[in-house]
Amino acid sequence: MSSFESFPGFKFKFCLIFLITCLIGITFTSAQLSPRFYDKTCRRALPTIRRAVREVVSKEPRMGASLLRLHFHDCFVQGCDASVLLDDTDSFTGEKNSFPNANSLRGFEVIDDIKKQLESMCPGVVSCADILTIAARDSVVALGGERWNLLLGRRDSTTASLDASNSDLPAPFLDLSGLISAFDKKGFTTAEMVTLSRAHTIGLVRCLFTRARIYNETSIDPLFATSMQEDCALDSGDTDNNVSPFDSTTPFVFDNAFYKNLLIQKGLVHSDQQLFANGTGSTDKQVMRYSKNFGGFKKDFAAAMFKMTLLSPLTGTDGQIRQNCRVVNT
């Protein structure tokens, strides 16, 4: 790092960003993705999004988790291009009704409202993909988590992929090897996978995705399993959509309780508990470290989230700036 110390501030920041993107295998033109992309074209864009997120999260803390998840489910399918927001059409089936998303993803109306405000201020300027990216970061901050830097200037896709949504999103039933493989396909290391899993320290999960674990698995605290069964019947599909917090300790605070819960076998979904196997698993040491060292973890999470925001962005003349995040411009 000392070799950069003689550079002026701007050059240092530019070189650092370039180095990071080279290391993670993502290339872009700095004039297209920039931390100050909207400074001249829509100066009030970021404050407007931040204010809207703060207001909705203050009324319903769960929405912060929903907006973060919406961003994650967007970026893991076709990249961070707002494809997850598209409604079905005669020409393609969107991603909203894929197995991981149906009756599960939330926050579409929040994005609609933000887009409407921005279109009134600066029509055709701010992409839905950037709105998702900014809203996810601001949601984490609103729930007490860390802030990470953003590069902006993404454009929106003109199509979506139901098949990719079904295949590319990590399922809650995956074993550790499956999780590692799913994240590796998107360019993430095993350590980054463990870091990003901390997103489950906030939010709720449906009974449909927890039933098998709380009734059949042995690597779960018995009293915890019993308490979770109260809202998730073994033989009743009527309870499929009942929800429970991923983190039963502090469900709407962005802290490290998620990792602490894994140490005492209180991971609610199978894939989460796979990160800790009582000291014998390959990711156990990292989970234990994060459960104790919150400060170090926060830096890792910010870096991993920054990397995720750069998954295959559309720039230049690719894609479009949708006027309505749910439909392609005609």
Short mmCIF file of C-alpha atoms in Angstrom, two decimals:
data_model
loop_
_atom_site.label_atom_id
_atom_site.label_comp_id
_atom_site.label_asym_id
_atom_site.label_seq_id
_atom_site.Cartn_x
_atom_site.Cartn_y
_atom_site.Cartn_z
CA MET A 1 0.00 0.00 0.00
CA SER A 2 2.94 2.35 0.61
CA SER A 3 3.62 2.54 -3.13
CA PHE A 4 0.36 4.47 -3.52
CA GLU A 5 1.03 6.99 -0.77
CA SER A 6 2.58 9.58 -3.07
CA PHE A 7 -0.48 9.68 -5.35
CA PRO A 8 -2.94 12.57 -5.06
CA GLY A 9 -6.20 11.58 -3.36
CA PHE A 10 -8.17 11.12 -6.57
CA LYS A 11 -5.57 8.93 -8.20
CA PHE A 12 -5.23 6.85 -5.06
CA LYS A 13 -8.97 6.19 -4.92
CA PHE A 14 -9.14 5.39 -8.62
CA CYS A 15 -6.20 2.97 -8.45
CA LEU A 16 -7.61 1.27 -5.38
CA ILE A 17 -11.01 0.75 -7.05
CA PHE A 18 -9.30 -0.52 -10.23
CA LEU A 19 -7.16 -2.95 -8.21
CA ILE A 20 -10.18 -4.33 -6.35
CA THR A 21 -12.17 -4.91 -9.52
CA CYS A 22 -9.25 -6.60 -11.23
CA LEU A 23 -8.79 -8.94 -8.28
CA ILE A 24 -12.43 -10.02 -8.32
CA GLY A 25 -12.49 -10.51 -12.06
CA ILE A 26 -14.92 -7.73 -12.92
CA THR A 27 -14.10 -5.03 -15.44
CA PHE A 28 -15.84 -1.77 -16.07
CA THR A 29 -15.20 1.68 -17.46
CA SER A 30 -14.70 4.20 -14.67
CA ALA A 31 -16.76 6.75 -16.61
CA GLN A 32 -19.69 4.33 -16.55
CA LEU A 33 -19.54 3.12 -12.95
CA SER A 34 -18.60 5.86 -10.55
CA PRO A 35 -19.22 6.75 -6.90
CA ARG A 36 -20.46 10.17 -8.12
CA PHE A 37 -22.37 9.05 -11.18
CA TYR A 38 -25.49 11.10 -10.38
CA ASP A 39 -23.80 14.23 -9.03
CA LYS A 40 -24.63 16.27 -12.12
CA THR A 41 -27.60 14.40 -13.59
CA CYS A 42 -29.68 13.74 -10.45
CA ARG A 43 -28.00 15.31 -7.45
CA ARG A 44 -30.83 14.44 -5.03
CA ALA A 45 -31.02 10.75 -6.01
CA LEU A 46 -29.07 9.25 -3.10
CA PRO A 47 -30.62 11.45 -0.37
CA THR A 48 -34.07 10.66 -1.74
CA ILE A 49 -33.47 6.90 -1.64
CA ARG A 50 -31.90 7.10 1.82
CA ARG A 51 -34.84 9.07 3.21
CA ALA A 52 -37.40 6.69 1.70
CA VAL A 53 -35.61 3.65 3.11
CA ARG A 54 -35.30 5.18 6.57
CA GLU A 55 -38.99 6.01 6.63
CA VAL A 56 -40.20 2.57 5.60
CA VAL A 57 -37.75 0.71 7.86
CA SER A 58 -38.72 2.85 10.84
CA LYS A 59 -42.34 1.81 10.30
CA GLU A 60 -41.56 -1.84 9.51
CA PRO A 61 -38.03 -3.04 10.40
CA ARG A 62 -38.59 -6.26 8.48
CA MET A 63 -38.62 -4.25 5.25
CA GLY A 64 -34.91 -3.56 5.68
CA ALA A 65 -34.22 -7.28 5.47
CA SER A 66 -36.60 -7.60 2.52
CA LEU A 67 -34.82 -4.90 0.51
CA LEU A 68 -31.42 -6.46 1.19
CA ARG A 69 -32.74 -9.85 0.09
CA LEU A 70 -34.31 -8.32 -3.03
CA HIS A 71 -30.90 -6.94 -4.04
CA PHE A 72 -29.20 -10.28 -3.35
CA HIS A 73 -31.75 -12.21 -5.41
CA ASP A 74 -31.34 -9.72 -8.23
CA CYS A 75 -27.54 -9.83 -8.40
CA PHE A 76 -27.28 -13.64 -8.27
CA VAL A 77 -29.46 -13.95 -11.39
CA GLN A 78 -28.08 -12.25 -14.54
CA GLY A 79 -26.11 -9.82 -12.37
CA CYS A 80 -27.26 -6.60 -10.70
CA ASP A 81 -29.63 -5.55 -13.48
CA ALA A 82 -33.06 -5.25 -11.76
CA SER A 83 -34.34 -8.30 -13.65
CA VAL A 84 -35.98 -9.50 -10.44
CA LEU A 85 -38.38 -6.53 -10.59
CA LEU A 86 -39.88 -7.39 -13.98
CA ASP A 87 -43.43 -8.71 -14.16
CA ASP A 88 -44.27 -11.65 -16.43
CA THR A 89 -45.09 -10.80 -20.05
CA ASP A 90 -46.18 -12.68 -23.16
CA SER A 91 -42.55 -12.93 -24.28
CA PHE A 92 -40.89 -14.13 -21.06
CA THR A 93 -41.64 -15.42 -17.59
CA GLY A 94 -40.01 -13.32 -14.91
CA GLU A 95 -38.24 -14.31 -11.70
CA LYS A 96 -40.88 -13.33 -9.16
CA ASN A 97 -42.54 -16.74 -9.16
CA SER A 98 -39.43 -18.91 -9.05
CA PHE A 99 -39.27 -21.39 -6.17
CA PRO A 100 -36.96 -19.19 -4.02
CA ASN A 101 -39.00 -16.03 -4.71
CA ALA A 102 -42.70 -16.91 -4.88
CA ASN A 103 -44.68 -15.76 -1.83
CA SER A 104 -41.36 -14.72 -0.36
CA LEU A 105 -39.73 -11.67 -1.94
CA ARG A 106 -41.04 -8.33 -0.67
CA GLY A 107 -40.34 -4.65 -1.14
CA PHE A 108 -41.45 -4.19 -4.74
CA GLU A 109 -43.83 -1.40 -3.76
CA VAL A 110 -41.03 0.42 -1.92
CA ILE A 111 -38.89 0.38 -5.06
CA ASP A 112 -41.89 1.53 -7.11
CA ASP A 113 -42.38 4.49 -4.80
CA ILE A 114 -38.72 5.49 -4.90
CA LYS A 115 -38.67 5.20 -8.70
CA LYS A 116 -41.76 7.40 -8.97
CA GLN A 117 -40.10 10.09 -6.86
CA LEU A 118 -36.90 9.99 -8.92
CA GLU A 119 -38.74 10.04 -12.24
CA SER A 120 -40.48 13.19 -11.07
CA MET A 121 -37.14 14.82 -10.24
CA CYS A 122 -34.99 13.62 -13.13
CA PRO A 123 -36.86 11.51 -15.71
CA GLY A 124 -35.04 8.59 -17.32
CA VAL A 125 -31.83 9.04 -15.32
CA VAL A 126 -31.66 6.71 -12.30
CA SER A 127 -31.84 3.01 -13.06
CA CYS A 128 -33.89 0.51 -11.10
CA ALA A 129 -30.70 -1.55 -10.69
CA ASP A 130 -28.99 1.34 -8.92
CA ILE A 131 -32.07 1.96 -6.77
CA LEU A 132 -31.94 -1.65 -5.58
CA THR A 133 -28.20 -1.39 -4.89
CA ILE A 134 -28.49 1.82 -2.90
CA ALA A 135 -31.63 0.75 -1.03
CA ALA A 136 -29.99 -2.47 0.14
CA ARG A 137 -27.00 -0.59 1.56
CA ASP A 138 -29.20 2.02 3.22
CA SER A 139 -31.42 -0.70 4.70
CA VAL A 140 -28.46 -2.31 6.45
CA VAL A 141 -27.39 1.08 7.82
CA ALA A 142 -30.94 1.79 9.03
CA LEU A 143 -30.84 -1.48 11.01
CA GLY A 144 -27.54 -0.66 12.68
CA GLY A 145 -25.17 -2.25 10.20
CA GLU A 146 -22.15 -0.94 8.37
CA ARG A 147 -22.04 1.31 5.33
CA TRP A 148 -20.13 0.35 2.18
CA ASN A 149 -19.07 2.43 -0.79
CA LEU A 150 -20.97 2.10 -4.06
CA LEU A 151 -20.12 2.50 -7.71
CA LEU A 152 -23.17 3.64 -9.68
CA GLY A 153 -24.27 3.84 -13.28
CA ARG A 154 -25.87 0.44 -13.83
CA ARG A 155 -28.56 0.06 -16.47
CA ASP A 156 -31.62 -2.16 -16.39
CA SER A 157 -32.12 -5.45 -18.19
CA THR A 158 -34.86 -5.92 -20.78
CA THR A 159 -35.50 -9.54 -19.83
CA ALA A 160 -35.52 -11.91 -16.86
CA SER A 161 -34.87 -15.62 -16.34
CA LEU A 162 -37.11 -17.93 -14.35
CA ASP A 163 -34.74 -20.85 -15.00
CA ALA A 164 -31.69 -18.98 -13.73
CA SER A 165 -33.60 -17.84 -10.66
CA ASN A 166 -34.46 -21.45 -9.86
CA SER A 167 -30.93 -22.72 -10.44
CA ASP A 168 -28.56 -19.93 -9.34
CA LEU A 169 -29.96 -18.82 -5.98
CA PRO A 170 -28.53 -20.84 -3.05
CA ALA A 171 -31.30 -22.99 -1.57
CA PRO A 172 -31.91 -23.24 2.19
CA PHE A 173 -31.59 -27.03 1.92
CA LEU A 174 -27.99 -27.03 0.64
CA ASP A 175 -25.15 -28.75 2.47
CA LEU A 176 -21.87 -26.88 2.92
CA SER A 177 -20.39 -28.21 -0.32
CA GLY A 178 -23.44 -27.02 -2.24
CA LEU A 179 -23.20 -23.56 -0.69
CA ILE A 180 -19.53 -23.30 -1.55
CA SER A 181 -20.27 -24.33 -5.14
CA ALA A 182 -23.19 -21.89 -5.53
CA PHE A 183 -21.12 -18.93 -4.36
CA ASP A 184 -18.04 -20.04 -6.30
CA LYS A 185 -20.08 -19.85 -9.52
CA LYS A 186 -20.56 -16.16 -8.80
CA GLY A 187 -16.87 -15.59 -8.05
CA PHE A 188 -17.04 -15.66 -4.24
CA THR A 189 -14.62 -17.50 -1.99
CA THR A 190 -15.76 -19.78 0.80
CA ALA A 191 -14.79 -17.10 3.32
CA GLU A 192 -16.91 -14.52 1.48
CA MET A 193 -19.82 -16.96 1.45
CA VAL A 194 -19.66 -17.24 5.24
CA THR A 195 -19.46 -13.45 5.49
CA LEU A 196 -22.46 -12.81 3.23
CA SER A 197 -24.51 -15.41 5.09
CA ARG A 198 -24.65 -12.93 7.94
CA ALA A 199 -27.46 -11.23 6.02
CA HIS A 200 -29.62 -13.82 7.82
CA THR A 201 -29.08 -11.96 11.07
CA ILE A 202 -32.16 -9.97 10.02
CA GLY A 203 -35.46 -10.97 8.49
CA LEU A 204 -37.95 -13.81 8.55
CA VAL A 205 -38.14 -17.19 6.83
CA ARG A 206 -41.16 -19.27 5.82
CA CYS A 207 -42.11 -22.52 7.51
CA LEU A 208 -41.85 -24.21 4.11
CA PHE A 209 -38.06 -23.78 4.30
CA THR A 210 -37.61 -24.69 7.97
CA ARG A 211 -39.98 -27.64 8.48
CA ALA A 212 -37.54 -30.39 7.53
CA ARG A 213 -34.86 -29.04 9.87
CA ILE A 214 -36.94 -28.38 12.97
CA TYR A 215 -38.66 -31.78 12.82
CA ASN A 216 -36.03 -34.13 11.40
CA GLU A 217 -32.51 -32.91 12.10
CA THR A 218 -30.39 -33.68 15.14
CA SER A 219 -27.94 -30.78 14.86
CA ILE A 220 -30.46 -28.41 16.42
CA ASP A 221 -31.12 -27.36 19.99
CA PRO A 222 -34.18 -29.43 21.08
CA LEU A 223 -35.90 -26.60 22.96
CA PHE A 224 -35.30 -24.24 20.06
CA ALA A 225 -36.76 -26.77 17.61
CA THR A 226 -39.84 -27.24 19.77
CA SER A 227 -40.44 -23.51 19.99
CA MET A 228 -40.14 -23.15 16.22
CA GLN A 229 -42.64 -25.97 15.68
CA GLU A 230 -45.42 -23.94 17.31
CA ASP A 231 -45.97 -21.93 14.12
CA CYS A 232 -44.92 -24.62 11.67
CA ALA A 233 -47.00 -27.78 11.72
CA LEU A 234 -45.42 -31.02 10.50
CA ASP A 235 -48.30 -32.22 8.35
CA SER A 236 -50.13 -29.02 7.46
CA GLY A 237 -49.47 -27.10 4.28
CA ASP A 238 -51.65 -24.37 5.77
CA THR A 239 -48.64 -23.20 7.77
CA ASP A 240 -46.20 -23.06 4.83
CA ASN A 241 -46.29 -19.27 4.75
CA ASN A 242 -46.00 -18.75 8.51
CA VAL A 243 -42.73 -16.98 9.26
CA SER A 244 -40.11 -17.09 12.00
CA PRO A 245 -36.98 -14.97 12.48
CA PHE A 246 -33.69 -16.29 11.12
CA ASP A 247 -32.13 -14.81 14.26
CA SER A 248 -34.37 -15.41 17.25
CA THR A 249 -32.19 -13.21 19.47
CA THR A 250 -32.22 -9.83 17.67
CA PRO A 251 -34.25 -10.41 14.48
CA PHE A 252 -34.13 -6.83 13.19
CA VAL A 253 -30.71 -5.64 14.34
CA PHE A 254 -27.75 -6.02 12.01
CA ASP A 255 -25.33 -7.58 14.49
CA ASN A 256 -23.34 -10.82 14.82
CA ALA A 257 -25.97 -12.80 16.74
CA PHE A 258 -26.42 -14.98 13.65
CA TYR A 259 -22.98 -16.52 14.24
CA LYS A 260 -23.49 -16.82 17.99
CA ASN A 261 -26.68 -18.76 17.34
CA LEU A 262 -24.87 -21.22 15.09
CA LEU A 263 -22.48 -22.08 17.93
CA ILE A 264 -25.41 -23.26 20.05
CA GLN A 265 -27.18 -25.05 17.18
CA LYS A 266 -29.88 -22.45 16.70
CA GLY A 267 -29.48 -21.95 12.97
CA LEU A 268 -33.06 -22.03 11.69
CA VAL A 269 -32.45 -23.29 8.16
CA HIS A 270 -30.29 -26.25 7.20
CA SER A 271 -27.87 -24.27 5.03
CA ASP A 272 -27.09 -21.81 7.84
CA GLN A 273 -26.25 -24.47 10.42
CA GLN A 274 -23.99 -26.10 7.83
CA LEU A 275 -21.55 -23.25 8.43
CA PHE A 276 -20.76 -24.62 11.89
CA ALA A 277 -20.26 -28.31 12.72
CA ASN A 278 -19.15 -28.19 16.36
CA GLY A 279 -15.52 -27.48 15.56
CA THR A 280 -15.05 -30.07 12.84
CA GLY A 281 -16.16 -28.15 9.74
CA SER A 282 -13.98 -26.18 7.34
CA THR A 283 -15.81 -22.92 8.08
CA ASP A 284 -16.12 -23.38 11.85
CA LYS A 285 -13.13 -21.21 12.76
CA GLN A 286 -14.46 -18.28 10.76
CA VAL A 287 -17.89 -18.57 12.41
CA MET A 288 -16.27 -18.63 15.85
CA ARG A 289 -14.12 -15.63 15.00
CA TYR A 290 -17.09 -13.61 13.78
CA SER A 291 -19.08 -14.51 16.89
CA LYS A 292 -16.39 -12.81 18.99
CA ASN A 293 -14.88 -10.11 16.76
CA PHE A 294 -17.69 -7.94 15.43
CA GLY A 295 -15.39 -5.12 14.34
CA GLY A 296 -13.32 -7.28 12.01
CA PHE A 297 -16.40 -8.87 10.58
CA LYS A 298 -17.99 -5.54 9.66
CA LYS A 299 -15.07 -4.73 7.35
CA ASP A 300 -15.31 -8.14 5.69
CA PHE A 301 -19.06 -7.78 5.12
CA ALA A 302 -18.68 -4.33 3.58
CA ALA A 303 -16.01 -5.65 1.20
CA ALA A 304 -18.08 -8.70 0.22
CA MET A 305 -21.18 -6.58 -0.39
CA PHE A 306 -19.18 -4.14 -2.53
CA LYS A 307 -18.01 -7.10 -4.58
CA MET A 308 -21.56 -8.40 -4.98
CA THR A 309 -22.78 -5.04 -6.29
CA LEU A 310 -20.37 -5.45 -9.21
CA LEU A 311 -21.77 -8.75 -10.47
CA SER A 312 -22.19 -8.31 -14.25
CA PRO A 313 -23.60 -4.76 -14.33
CA LEU A 314 -25.05 -3.45 -17.58
CA THR A 315 -23.37 -0.20 -18.63
CA GLY A 316 -22.90 2.02 -21.66
CA THR A 317 -25.58 1.27 -24.25
CA ASP A 318 -26.50 -2.14 -22.83
CA GLY A 319 -29.96 -2.43 -21.36
CA GLN A 320 -32.03 0.68 -20.65
CA ILE A 321 -33.19 2.99 -17.89
CA ARG A 322 -36.70 1.70 -17.19
CA GLN A 323 -39.38 4.29 -16.58
CA ASN A 324 -41.33 1.72 -14.59
CA CYS A 325 -39.24 -0.90 -12.77
CA ARG A 326 -41.84 -3.60 -13.45
CA VAL A 327 -41.93 -3.34 -17.24
CA VAL A 328 -39.55 -2.81 -20.13
CA ASN A 329 -39.81 0.54 -21.90
CA THR A 330 -41.84 0.40 -25.09
#
